[in-house]
Every structure is written in structure tokens, then in C-alpha cells.
Short mmCIF file of C-alpha atoms and ligand atoms in Angstrom, two decimals:
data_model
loop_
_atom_site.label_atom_id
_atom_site.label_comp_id
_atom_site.label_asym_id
_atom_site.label_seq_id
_atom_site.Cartn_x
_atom_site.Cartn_y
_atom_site.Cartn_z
CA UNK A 1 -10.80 35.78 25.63
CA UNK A 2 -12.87 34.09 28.33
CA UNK A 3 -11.66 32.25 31.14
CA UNK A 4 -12.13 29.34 29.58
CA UNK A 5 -10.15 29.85 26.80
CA UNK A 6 -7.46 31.09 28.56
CA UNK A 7 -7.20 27.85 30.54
CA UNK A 8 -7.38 26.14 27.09
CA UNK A 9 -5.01 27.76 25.97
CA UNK A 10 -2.79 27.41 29.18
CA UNK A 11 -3.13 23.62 28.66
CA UNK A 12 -2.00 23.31 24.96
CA UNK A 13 0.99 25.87 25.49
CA UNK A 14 2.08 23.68 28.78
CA UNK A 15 2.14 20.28 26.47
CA UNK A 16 3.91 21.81 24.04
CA UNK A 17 6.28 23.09 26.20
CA UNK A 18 6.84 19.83 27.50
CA UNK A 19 8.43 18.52 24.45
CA UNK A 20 10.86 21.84 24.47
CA UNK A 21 14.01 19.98 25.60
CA UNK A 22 13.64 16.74 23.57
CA UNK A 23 16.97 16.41 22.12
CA UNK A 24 16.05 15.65 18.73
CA UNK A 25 14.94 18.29 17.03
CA UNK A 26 12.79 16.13 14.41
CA UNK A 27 11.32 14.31 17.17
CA UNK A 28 10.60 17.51 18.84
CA UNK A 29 8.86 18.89 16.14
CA UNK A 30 6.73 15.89 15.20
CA UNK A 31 5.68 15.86 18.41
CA UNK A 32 4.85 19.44 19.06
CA UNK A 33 3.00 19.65 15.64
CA UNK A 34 0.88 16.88 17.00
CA UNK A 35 -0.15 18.25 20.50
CA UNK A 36 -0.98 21.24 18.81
CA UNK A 37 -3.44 19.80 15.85
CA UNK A 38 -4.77 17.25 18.29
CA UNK A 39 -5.68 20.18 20.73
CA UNK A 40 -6.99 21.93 17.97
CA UNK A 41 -9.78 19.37 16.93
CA UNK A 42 -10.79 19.13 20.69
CA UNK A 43 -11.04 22.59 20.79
CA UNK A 44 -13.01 22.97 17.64
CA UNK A 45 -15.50 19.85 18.14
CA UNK A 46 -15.45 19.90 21.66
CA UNK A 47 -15.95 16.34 22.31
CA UNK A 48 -18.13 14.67 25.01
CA UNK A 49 -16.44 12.53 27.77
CA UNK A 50 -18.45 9.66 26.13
CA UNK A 51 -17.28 10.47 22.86
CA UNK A 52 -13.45 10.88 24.53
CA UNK A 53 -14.13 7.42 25.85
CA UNK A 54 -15.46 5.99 22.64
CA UNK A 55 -12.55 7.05 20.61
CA UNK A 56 -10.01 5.39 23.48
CA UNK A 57 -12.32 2.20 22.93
CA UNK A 58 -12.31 2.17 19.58
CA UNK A 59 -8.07 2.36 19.27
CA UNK A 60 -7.82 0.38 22.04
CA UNK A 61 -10.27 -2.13 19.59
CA UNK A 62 -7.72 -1.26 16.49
CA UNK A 63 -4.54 -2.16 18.63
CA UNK A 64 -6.27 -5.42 19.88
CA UNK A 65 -7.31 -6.53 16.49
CA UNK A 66 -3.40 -6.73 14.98
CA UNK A 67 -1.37 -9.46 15.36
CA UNK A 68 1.68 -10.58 12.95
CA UNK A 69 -0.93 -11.07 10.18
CA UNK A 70 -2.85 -8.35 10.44
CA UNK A 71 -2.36 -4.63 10.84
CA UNK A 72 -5.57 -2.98 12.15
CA UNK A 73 -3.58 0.30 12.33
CA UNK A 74 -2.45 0.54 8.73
CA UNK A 75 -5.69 -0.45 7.87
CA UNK A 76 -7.49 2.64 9.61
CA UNK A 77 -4.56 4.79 8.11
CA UNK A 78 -5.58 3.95 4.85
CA UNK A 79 -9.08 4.18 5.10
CA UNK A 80 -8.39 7.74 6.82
CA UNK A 81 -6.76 8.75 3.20
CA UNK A 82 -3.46 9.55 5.92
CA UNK A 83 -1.32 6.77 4.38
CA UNK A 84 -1.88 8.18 0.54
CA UNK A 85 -1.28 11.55 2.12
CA UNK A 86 1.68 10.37 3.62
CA UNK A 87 2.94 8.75 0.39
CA UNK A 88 1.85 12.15 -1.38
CA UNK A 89 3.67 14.44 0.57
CA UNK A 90 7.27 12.13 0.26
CA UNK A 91 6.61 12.12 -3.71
CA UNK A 92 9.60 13.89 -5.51
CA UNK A 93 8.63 13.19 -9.03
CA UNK A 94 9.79 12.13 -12.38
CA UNK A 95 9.58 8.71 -11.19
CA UNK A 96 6.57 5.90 -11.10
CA UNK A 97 3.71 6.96 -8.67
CA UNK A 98 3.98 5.40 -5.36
CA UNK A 99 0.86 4.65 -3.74
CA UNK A 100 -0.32 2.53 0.05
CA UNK A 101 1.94 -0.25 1.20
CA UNK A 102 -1.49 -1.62 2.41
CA UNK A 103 -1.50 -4.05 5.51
CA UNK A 104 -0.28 -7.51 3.26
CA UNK A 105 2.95 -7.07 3.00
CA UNK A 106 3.52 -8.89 6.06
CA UNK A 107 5.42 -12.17 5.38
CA UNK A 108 8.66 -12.40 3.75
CA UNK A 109 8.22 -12.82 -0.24
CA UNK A 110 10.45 -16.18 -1.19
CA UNK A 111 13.14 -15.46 -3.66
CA UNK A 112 12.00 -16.48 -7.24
CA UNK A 113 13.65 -16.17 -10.81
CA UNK A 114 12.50 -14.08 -13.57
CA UNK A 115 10.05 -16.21 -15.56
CA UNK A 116 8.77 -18.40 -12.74
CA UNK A 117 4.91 -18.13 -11.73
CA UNK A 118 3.51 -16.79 -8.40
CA UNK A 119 0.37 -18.87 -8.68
CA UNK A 120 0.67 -21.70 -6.76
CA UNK A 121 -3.06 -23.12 -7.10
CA UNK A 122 -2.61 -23.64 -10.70
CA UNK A 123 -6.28 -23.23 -11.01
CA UNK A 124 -6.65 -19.52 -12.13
CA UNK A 125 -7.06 -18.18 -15.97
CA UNK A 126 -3.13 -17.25 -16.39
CA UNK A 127 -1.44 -13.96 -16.84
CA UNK A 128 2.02 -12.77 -17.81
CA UNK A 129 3.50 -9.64 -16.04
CA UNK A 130 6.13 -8.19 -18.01
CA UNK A 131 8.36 -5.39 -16.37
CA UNK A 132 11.34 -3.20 -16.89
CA UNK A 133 12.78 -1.22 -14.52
CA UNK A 134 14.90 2.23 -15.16
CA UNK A 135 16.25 5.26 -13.32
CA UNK A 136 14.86 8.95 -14.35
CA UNK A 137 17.58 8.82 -16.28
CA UNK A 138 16.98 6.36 -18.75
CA UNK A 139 19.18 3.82 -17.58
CA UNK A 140 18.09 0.36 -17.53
CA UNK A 141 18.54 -0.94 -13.83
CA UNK A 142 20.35 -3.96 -14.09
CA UNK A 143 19.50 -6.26 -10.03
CA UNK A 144 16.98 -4.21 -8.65
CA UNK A 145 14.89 -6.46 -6.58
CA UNK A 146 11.45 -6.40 -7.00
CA UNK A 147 8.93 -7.34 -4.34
CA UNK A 148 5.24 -8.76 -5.95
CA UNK A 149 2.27 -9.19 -3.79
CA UNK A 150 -1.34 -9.97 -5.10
CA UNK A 151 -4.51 -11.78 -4.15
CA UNK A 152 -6.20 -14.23 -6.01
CA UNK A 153 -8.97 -14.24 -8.69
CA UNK A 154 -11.60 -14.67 -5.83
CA UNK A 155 -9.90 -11.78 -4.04
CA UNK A 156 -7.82 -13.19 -1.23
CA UNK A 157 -4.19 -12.66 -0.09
CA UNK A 158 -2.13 -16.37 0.79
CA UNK A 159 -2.35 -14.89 4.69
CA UNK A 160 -6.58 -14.56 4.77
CA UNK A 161 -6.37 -18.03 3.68
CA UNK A 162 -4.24 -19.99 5.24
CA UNK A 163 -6.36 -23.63 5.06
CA UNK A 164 -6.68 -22.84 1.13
CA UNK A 165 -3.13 -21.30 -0.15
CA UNK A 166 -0.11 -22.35 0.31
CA UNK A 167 2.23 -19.68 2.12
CA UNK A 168 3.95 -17.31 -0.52
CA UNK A 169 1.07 -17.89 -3.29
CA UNK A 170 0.60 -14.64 -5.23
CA UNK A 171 3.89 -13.29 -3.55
CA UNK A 172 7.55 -13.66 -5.07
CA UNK A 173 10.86 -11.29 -5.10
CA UNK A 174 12.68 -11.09 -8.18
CA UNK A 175 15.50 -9.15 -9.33
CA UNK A 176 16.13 -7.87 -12.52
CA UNK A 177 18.07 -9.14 -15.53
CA UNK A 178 21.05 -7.22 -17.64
CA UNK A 179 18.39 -5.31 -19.15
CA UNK A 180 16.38 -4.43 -16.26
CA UNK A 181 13.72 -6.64 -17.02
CA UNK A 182 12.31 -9.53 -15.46
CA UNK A 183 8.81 -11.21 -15.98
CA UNK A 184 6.22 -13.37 -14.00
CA UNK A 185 3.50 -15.38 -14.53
CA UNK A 186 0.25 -15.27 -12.22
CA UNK A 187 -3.34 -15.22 -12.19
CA UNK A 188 -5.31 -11.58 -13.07
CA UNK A 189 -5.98 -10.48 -9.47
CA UNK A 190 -9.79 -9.90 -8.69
CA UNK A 191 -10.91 -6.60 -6.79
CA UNK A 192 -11.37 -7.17 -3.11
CA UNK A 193 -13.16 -5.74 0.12
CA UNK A 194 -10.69 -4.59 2.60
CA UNK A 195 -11.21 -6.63 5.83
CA UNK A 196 -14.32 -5.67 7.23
CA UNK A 197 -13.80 -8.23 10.55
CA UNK A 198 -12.53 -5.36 12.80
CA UNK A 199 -13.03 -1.84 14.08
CA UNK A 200 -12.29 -0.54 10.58
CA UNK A 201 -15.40 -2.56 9.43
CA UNK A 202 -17.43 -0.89 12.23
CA UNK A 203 -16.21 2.35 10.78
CA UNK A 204 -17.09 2.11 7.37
CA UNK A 205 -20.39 0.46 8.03
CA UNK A 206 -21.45 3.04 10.48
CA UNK A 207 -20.17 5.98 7.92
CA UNK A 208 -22.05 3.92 4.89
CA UNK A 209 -19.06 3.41 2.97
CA UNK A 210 -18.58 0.44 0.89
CA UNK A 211 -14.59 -1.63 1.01
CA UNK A 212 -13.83 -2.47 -2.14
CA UNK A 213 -10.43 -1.66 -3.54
CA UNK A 214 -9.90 -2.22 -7.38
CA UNK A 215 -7.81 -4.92 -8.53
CA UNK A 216 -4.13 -4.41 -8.37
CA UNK A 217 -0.73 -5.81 -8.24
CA UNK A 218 1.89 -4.39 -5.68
CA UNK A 219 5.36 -4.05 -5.97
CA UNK A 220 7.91 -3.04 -3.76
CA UNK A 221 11.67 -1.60 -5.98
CA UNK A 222 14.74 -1.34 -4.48
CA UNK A 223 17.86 -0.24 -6.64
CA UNK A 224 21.20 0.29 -5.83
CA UNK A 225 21.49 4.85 -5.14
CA UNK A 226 17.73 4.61 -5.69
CA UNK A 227 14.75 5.81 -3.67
CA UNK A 228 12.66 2.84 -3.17
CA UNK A 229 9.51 2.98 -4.25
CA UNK A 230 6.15 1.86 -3.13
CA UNK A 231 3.88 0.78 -5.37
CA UNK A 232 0.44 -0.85 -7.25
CA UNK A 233 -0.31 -1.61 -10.96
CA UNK A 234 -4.15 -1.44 -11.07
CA UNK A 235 -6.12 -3.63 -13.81
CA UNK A 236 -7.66 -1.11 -15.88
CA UNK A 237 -10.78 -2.97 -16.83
CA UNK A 238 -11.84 -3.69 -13.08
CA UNK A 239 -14.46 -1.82 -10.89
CA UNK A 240 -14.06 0.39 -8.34
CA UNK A 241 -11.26 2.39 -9.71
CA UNK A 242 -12.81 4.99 -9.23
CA UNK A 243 -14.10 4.62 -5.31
CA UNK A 244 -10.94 2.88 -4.01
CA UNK A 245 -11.72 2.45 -0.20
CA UNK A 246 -8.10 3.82 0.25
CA UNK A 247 -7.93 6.52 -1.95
CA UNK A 248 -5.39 4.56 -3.49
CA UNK A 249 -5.63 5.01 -7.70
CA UNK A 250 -3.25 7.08 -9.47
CA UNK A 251 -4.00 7.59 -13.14
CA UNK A 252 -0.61 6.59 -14.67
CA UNK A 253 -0.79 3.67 -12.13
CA UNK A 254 -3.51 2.15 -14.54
CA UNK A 255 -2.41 -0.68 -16.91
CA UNK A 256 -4.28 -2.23 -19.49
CA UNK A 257 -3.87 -6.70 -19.24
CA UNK A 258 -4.31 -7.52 -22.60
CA UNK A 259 -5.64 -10.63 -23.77
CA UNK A 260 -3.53 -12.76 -25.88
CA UNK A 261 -4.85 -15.76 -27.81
CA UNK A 262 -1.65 -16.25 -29.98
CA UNK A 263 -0.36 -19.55 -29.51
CA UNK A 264 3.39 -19.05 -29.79
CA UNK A 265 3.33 -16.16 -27.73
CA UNK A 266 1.89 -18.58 -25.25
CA UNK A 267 4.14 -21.64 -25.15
CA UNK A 268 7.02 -18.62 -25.16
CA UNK A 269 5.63 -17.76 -21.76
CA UNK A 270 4.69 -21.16 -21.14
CA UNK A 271 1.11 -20.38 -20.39
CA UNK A 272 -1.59 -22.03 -22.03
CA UNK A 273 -3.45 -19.47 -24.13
CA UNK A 274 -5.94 -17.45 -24.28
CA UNK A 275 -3.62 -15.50 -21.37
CA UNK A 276 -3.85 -11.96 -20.32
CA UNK A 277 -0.76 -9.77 -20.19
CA UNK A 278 0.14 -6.59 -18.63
CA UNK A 279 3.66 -5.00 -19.15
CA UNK A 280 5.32 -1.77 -17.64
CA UNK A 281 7.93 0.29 -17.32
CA UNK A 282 8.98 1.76 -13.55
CA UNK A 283 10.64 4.61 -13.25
CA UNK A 284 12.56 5.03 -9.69
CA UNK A 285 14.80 8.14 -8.63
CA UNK A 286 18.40 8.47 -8.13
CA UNK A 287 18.95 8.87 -4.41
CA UNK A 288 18.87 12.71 -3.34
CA UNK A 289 20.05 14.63 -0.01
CA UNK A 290 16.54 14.59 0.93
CA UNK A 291 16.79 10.24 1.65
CA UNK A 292 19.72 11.65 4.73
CA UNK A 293 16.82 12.77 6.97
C1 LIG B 1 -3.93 -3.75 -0.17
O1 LIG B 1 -3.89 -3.32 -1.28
O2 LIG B 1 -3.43 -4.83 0.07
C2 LIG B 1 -4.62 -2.95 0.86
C3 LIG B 1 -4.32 -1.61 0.97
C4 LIG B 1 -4.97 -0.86 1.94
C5 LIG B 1 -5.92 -1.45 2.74
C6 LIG B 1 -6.22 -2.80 2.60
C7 LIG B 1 -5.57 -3.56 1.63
FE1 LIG B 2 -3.74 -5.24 -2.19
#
């Protein structure tokens, strides 16, 4: 070992060191784990002090960007593919696929009933979203609450636009009837370039990467001795499932929004027809030991 590497060497094992007493042992090991991969990539790419300096810029840009809107930080998570690993490695199975909370979900839903609509322009072609919502078990899950969040059919969340939409379009929290069912009408949501505005932008222009992410609904389950779960339905005639900009598509996260020209099936739904429907079954998981941590 050269002298060098001994020093490097010195330094990582003194940093590490330094987090030795930290009384929590989770926190201790989080933070030990990330001295030692963070010293790791210096040590293997051996960055300039320009390139050092960049990167402080550039998160220094990334903290500067968020405000209560917008969430620079999530953003680069997810375009990093660390937020679907993050949601990959908490997975237990048996239940729906999670997938990225994304950086949206940043005003409160308001409380709507089962039935009502989400689209408060009134000007989109209308859709019906039908879901029930079970444990692994079987069970139906009689009020679980179900957070919805979606863009519009030109591809815009009610917070990009806040001179066009009203606050709370394409956003509503239900819960679910005696059956575990509840239903919503809406617009079909369009597929949408992340924002590009920011140091993320900067990133995936330099790196030639496009921003699209397909078209998707998100939902947000919470059940009484259930894990909440995280979640998209993606619209599985759109583009760009297949190059989500946040790595983002799960297979059985796919759903197919039917068209429906039937006019009695309409005025049940109170839609005008032809109308577009998409319905779904979500699966969350009883509560385990591993929710204590
Ligand atoms: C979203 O689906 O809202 C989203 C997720 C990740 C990055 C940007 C947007
Ligand atoms: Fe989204």
C-alpha cells in the first residue's frame, strides 16, 4: 500500500469512527454505510477540485430550486433510479406494486365522496376510475382512504398551473365503501416531461436523456393494520412506458382504459359517452413486525 493510500485510508476509518458513539444504532449505521460508499466513489473516480466544486454547486442549485411546490431533491432522486430503488428494496410482496411518490404530492388532497369527479375544468374527454381495495387476504377493505393525484390531458399537475387550474383539480381523497370500492370520474391523464426548469433539467440535457414519464394515475392507500402503499396506475396505451424518466413502470402496474360508448353505462356514471374507463383491484399487506423499525 502506498503512502497515499494509507492516508486514504486513515481518513475514511477516522470518519467512520466518528459516528462510533451515536446512540442510535440505526442512525449509526446509516451513517457509517454512507461515509464509507461516499469515500469509496472518491477513491475510485478520484475527482478534481473543480469537479468537487461543481457537484457542491450543483446541490447547492437542487436545494435552491425547492420551495413548498416544488421538490428539486425528490426530483434528482428519481431521475437517479434511487427513489424506485428505495421503493424496491421496502417491497414485501403479495401486495400491489408500489412505485415513486414523485415530487406532486405536495398539497393536501380535499376530501371527496366516492362517485364525485376530480376534473374541475370540465373541458377534458371524461373517464371513470373504478377501484376496489383488499388485503392479501382476500378481504374487501371496507374505509381505506385513498389519495388520487393526476395531471391533466395536456400534461400538467393543478400546482404547475396555478393561473389555469383551480387548486385540488386532478387531486381528491376518498375512502372506500362497505365493499371496498369506491369510484371517480376524471379526465385520461396525458404523459408528461418531468420539470426540466432546474438543475435536474441541466442534468438530463447534458447526459442526452429525454423527461417524459408515461401517463399515470397515483394513489396513495392507507388501511387500518395495513402497510400503506405507494402507488401509480399507468395508461397502457400511452408512450414512453417503456423509457420512463424515473424508472418508474412496473408491469402489473399497467391498466388498460377502455373505451365505452354504451349509453346507459354512461348516464350510470353520469358521464357523457363515448368515456374511457379503467378499473382495478389493489392489493395492500397486513401490517408485519418489519413496519416497528
Ligand atoms: C410524478 O409522477 O408526478 C413524478 C414522479 C417523478 C418525477 C417527476 C414526476
Ligand atoms: Fe405523476
Amino acid at each position: 500500500m502506498s503512502g497515499t493510500d494509507e492516508a486514504m485510508k486513515a481518513i475514511t476509518t477516522a470518519a467512520v469512527d466518528s459516528f462510533r458513539d451515536t446512540p442510535d444504532p440505526r442512525l449509526r449505521e446509516l451513517l457509517q454505510g454512507l461515509v464509507r460508499h461516499l469515500h469509496g466513489y472518491v477513491r475510485e473516480l478520484r475527482p478534481t477540485m473543480r469537479e468537487w466544486e461543481y457537484a457542491v454547486d450543483y446541490l447547492t442549485a437542487v436545494g435552491q430550486k425547492c420551495d413548498p411546490t416544488r421538490q428539486e431533491f425528490i426530483l434528482l432522486s428519481d431521475v437517479l433510479g434511487v427513489s424506485m430503488l428505495v421503493e424496491t428494496v421496502n417491497e414485501q410482496g403479495g401486495g400491489t406494486e408500489s412505485t415513486v411518490l414523485g415530487p406532486f404530492h405536495v398539497v393536501e388532497s380535499p376530501k371527496r365522496e366516492s362517485g364525485d369527479t376530480i376534473d374541475l375544468l370540465g373541458t377534458g374527454r371524461p373517464c371513470v376510475v373504478s377501484l376496489r381495495v383488499r388485503s392479501t387476504d382476500g378481504r374487501p377493505l371496507p374505509g381505506a382512504s385513498v389519495d388520487v393525484w393526476q395531471c391533466t390531458e395536456d400534461g400538467f399537475y393543478d400546482v404547475q398551473q396555478p393561473d389555469v387550474q383551480p387548486p385540488g383539480n386532478g387531486r381528491g381523497l376518498f375512502r372506500t365503501d362497505d365493499e371496498g370500492r369506491l369510484w371517480f370520474r376524471t379526465v385520461v391523464p396525458s404523459h408528461y416531461p418531468i420539470p426540466t426548469d432546474g438543475p435536474v433539467g441541466v442534468l438530463l440535457d447534458a447526459t442526452g436523456r429525454h423527461p417524459y414519464r408515461p401517463a399515470h394515475i397515483h394513489f396513495i392507500v392507507e388501511a387500518d393494520g395495513h402497510r400503506p402503499l405507494t402507488t401509480h396506475v399507468f395508461v397502457a396505451d400511452g408512450p414512453y412506458l417503456d423509457s420512463d424518466a424515473v424508472f418508474a413502470v412496473k408491469d402489473s402496474l399497467v391498466v388498460e382504459f377502455a373505451q365505452v360508448d354504451d349509453q346507459e353505462k354512461a348516464r350510470a356514471y353520469q358521464v357523457a359517452a363515448p368515456f374511457r374507463i379503467a378499473e382495478y383491484d389493489i392489493g395492500v399487506e397486513p401490517e408485519g413486525r418489519e413496519d416497528a423499525r
